[in-house]
Amino acid sequence: MNIAQQVDVRTPGIPKPEAFTDAAKAVARLRELYDTAVQFLSENFEAALNGGQPDTRVRAFYPEIRLTTTTYAKTDTRLSFGHVAEPGTYATTVTRPDLFASYLEQQIGLLIKSHGVPVIIGASDTVMPVHFAAANDPGLTVPQEGSMEFNLRDNFDVPDLSTTHDSIVNGEEFTYPDGARPLAPFTAQRIDYSLARLQHYTATAAEHFQNHVLFTNYQFYVEEFEAYARHMLADPDSGYTSFVSTGNVEITDADAPIATPAKLPQMPTYHLKRPDGGGITLVNIGVGPSNAKTATDHIAVLRPHAWLMVGHCAGLRNSQRLGDFVLAHAYLREDHVLDDDLPVWIPIPALAEIQIALETAVADVTELEGYELKRIMRTGTVATIDNRNWELREHAGPVARLSQSRAIALDMESATIAANGYRFRVPYGTLLCVSDKPLHGELKLPGMASNFYKTQVAAHLMIGIRAMERLREMPLERIHSRKLRSFEETAFL
């Protein structure tokens, strides 16, 4: 697009693209370009709200990172990221460089080191929707279509679903209009879309999310998580600095009160923070594969280092007891929500680093090890379905499939979370707690919980936390291993 020829379009001053061999300076330029675009759109939109329809189209563009190399990377072949697959031109649009500053600096630095060429930082040809620019200003809201005196689309760019997609992570050979191949797994519009959705579903800002995410389907874990967070805040040597509750309520004092919002969001979310983002986020996704997909679809753009499911399940073996743990090493996917993105014939492998961290955490918390650990934990296939009342249907077919798959537990979220972790290249794992045994007459009914079950539930969250703390100690290149990378991957994690 030749902006100079668009006389009917008003744009901010855009500096020429510039080459950088210093990652920190490259990120600083990205922030400058992004802030200029956001400020320009916000000011012009606010003026339109107060003074009426502009006489021209008002347009700004996302910044981009671009790399052109004529040689293959000279890098450690054990490293699964930080380099492009082959010579060519690669690019990615960028949003919120303030939020992603550390990530961008790390990834850009690896690129420069791997290929020995500079990155080019400039404005892209991708327009920035006014909705996403306004999201940076808490005092500015874009009214719904039809509520203004003029048609918003006539003067400002709006979100476009045709450019907001998962083509890159789904391996659909996405290229930018000029032929450049992608540097990163998500485009700027896709990230902005998810950042807005996260705020809506979790009622906490993206800035609070940590690199280690626990998903649960049971409110009890939230209460335990807050208690643990307060204990950590009381310990000056814990490394944790604050706790954020739903509604962006942040405390640094272990005894500080937290007001419960009058209306909880669909997926209440809580964050035990560390300065480097190495803390733990807990998301109560509720029940069902749709919720599991929604949460992971959007959290994935934050590029977490791991996510784990620590929820309840139905035990399928007579030898299991309520409160026993299930460590998933395979998944039977009957949830269907990801069938179009990730066909069911694609295996979802267990990840050794995650499995070891979880099993070690179980041993630490329960003080059992080796053969004794088998008394309370089974390792095997977890089946995930999309029908909460599957017990009410004819049993022969479902039970035969469960038996053939060697399933030991059944739930409604775990395979979805694992499959989306696989799809988005986010290390994943599952440790469940048996809350009922429908095939053996122990339905999930009031009064069924034994003391053993209650004790195990109290320990379950702690196991998830301990596993995350072990994963946090691993080098980044080990946790983000080659197991989740396809033939031709983006250079960025």
mmCIF file of N, CA and C in Angstrom, residues 10 172 230 332 404 427 445:
data_model
loop_
_atom_site.group_PDB
_atom_site.id
_atom_site.type_symbol
_atom_site.label_atom_id
_atom_site.label_comp_id
_atom_site.label_asym_id
_atom_site.label_seq_id
_atom_site.Cartn_x
_atom_site.Cartn_y
_atom_site.Cartn_z
ATOM 1 N N ARG A 10 -6.029 9.833 6.623
ATOM 2 C CA ARG A 10 -5.146 10.527 7.559
ATOM 3 C C ARG A 10 -4.435 9.494 8.423
ATOM 4 N N GLU A 172 -1.390 -24.171 8.197
ATOM 5 C CA GLU A 172 -2.095 -24.007 6.928
ATOM 6 C C GLU A 172 -1.310 -23.174 5.927
ATOM 7 N N ARG A 230 -1.632 -16.334 50.401
ATOM 8 C CA ARG A 230 -1.430 -15.516 51.607
ATOM 9 C C ARG A 230 -0.244 -16.045 52.425
ATOM 10 N N LEU A 332 -8.138 -39.982 25.245
ATOM 11 C CA LEU A 332 -9.170 -40.407 24.309
ATOM 12 C C LEU A 332 -10.066 -39.201 24.080
ATOM 13 N N GLN A 404 -11.537 -50.509 25.522
ATOM 14 C CA GLN A 404 -10.548 -50.719 24.462
ATOM 15 C C GLN A 404 -9.413 -49.706 24.525
ATOM 16 N N PRO A 427 3.589 -26.525 26.556
ATOM 17 C CA PRO A 427 3.709 -27.769 27.307
ATOM 18 C C PRO A 427 2.516 -27.981 28.245
ATOM 19 N N LEU A 445 -22.822 -37.589 44.415
ATOM 20 C CA LEU A 445 -24.006 -37.167 45.161
ATOM 21 C C LEU A 445 -23.580 -36.551 46.490
#
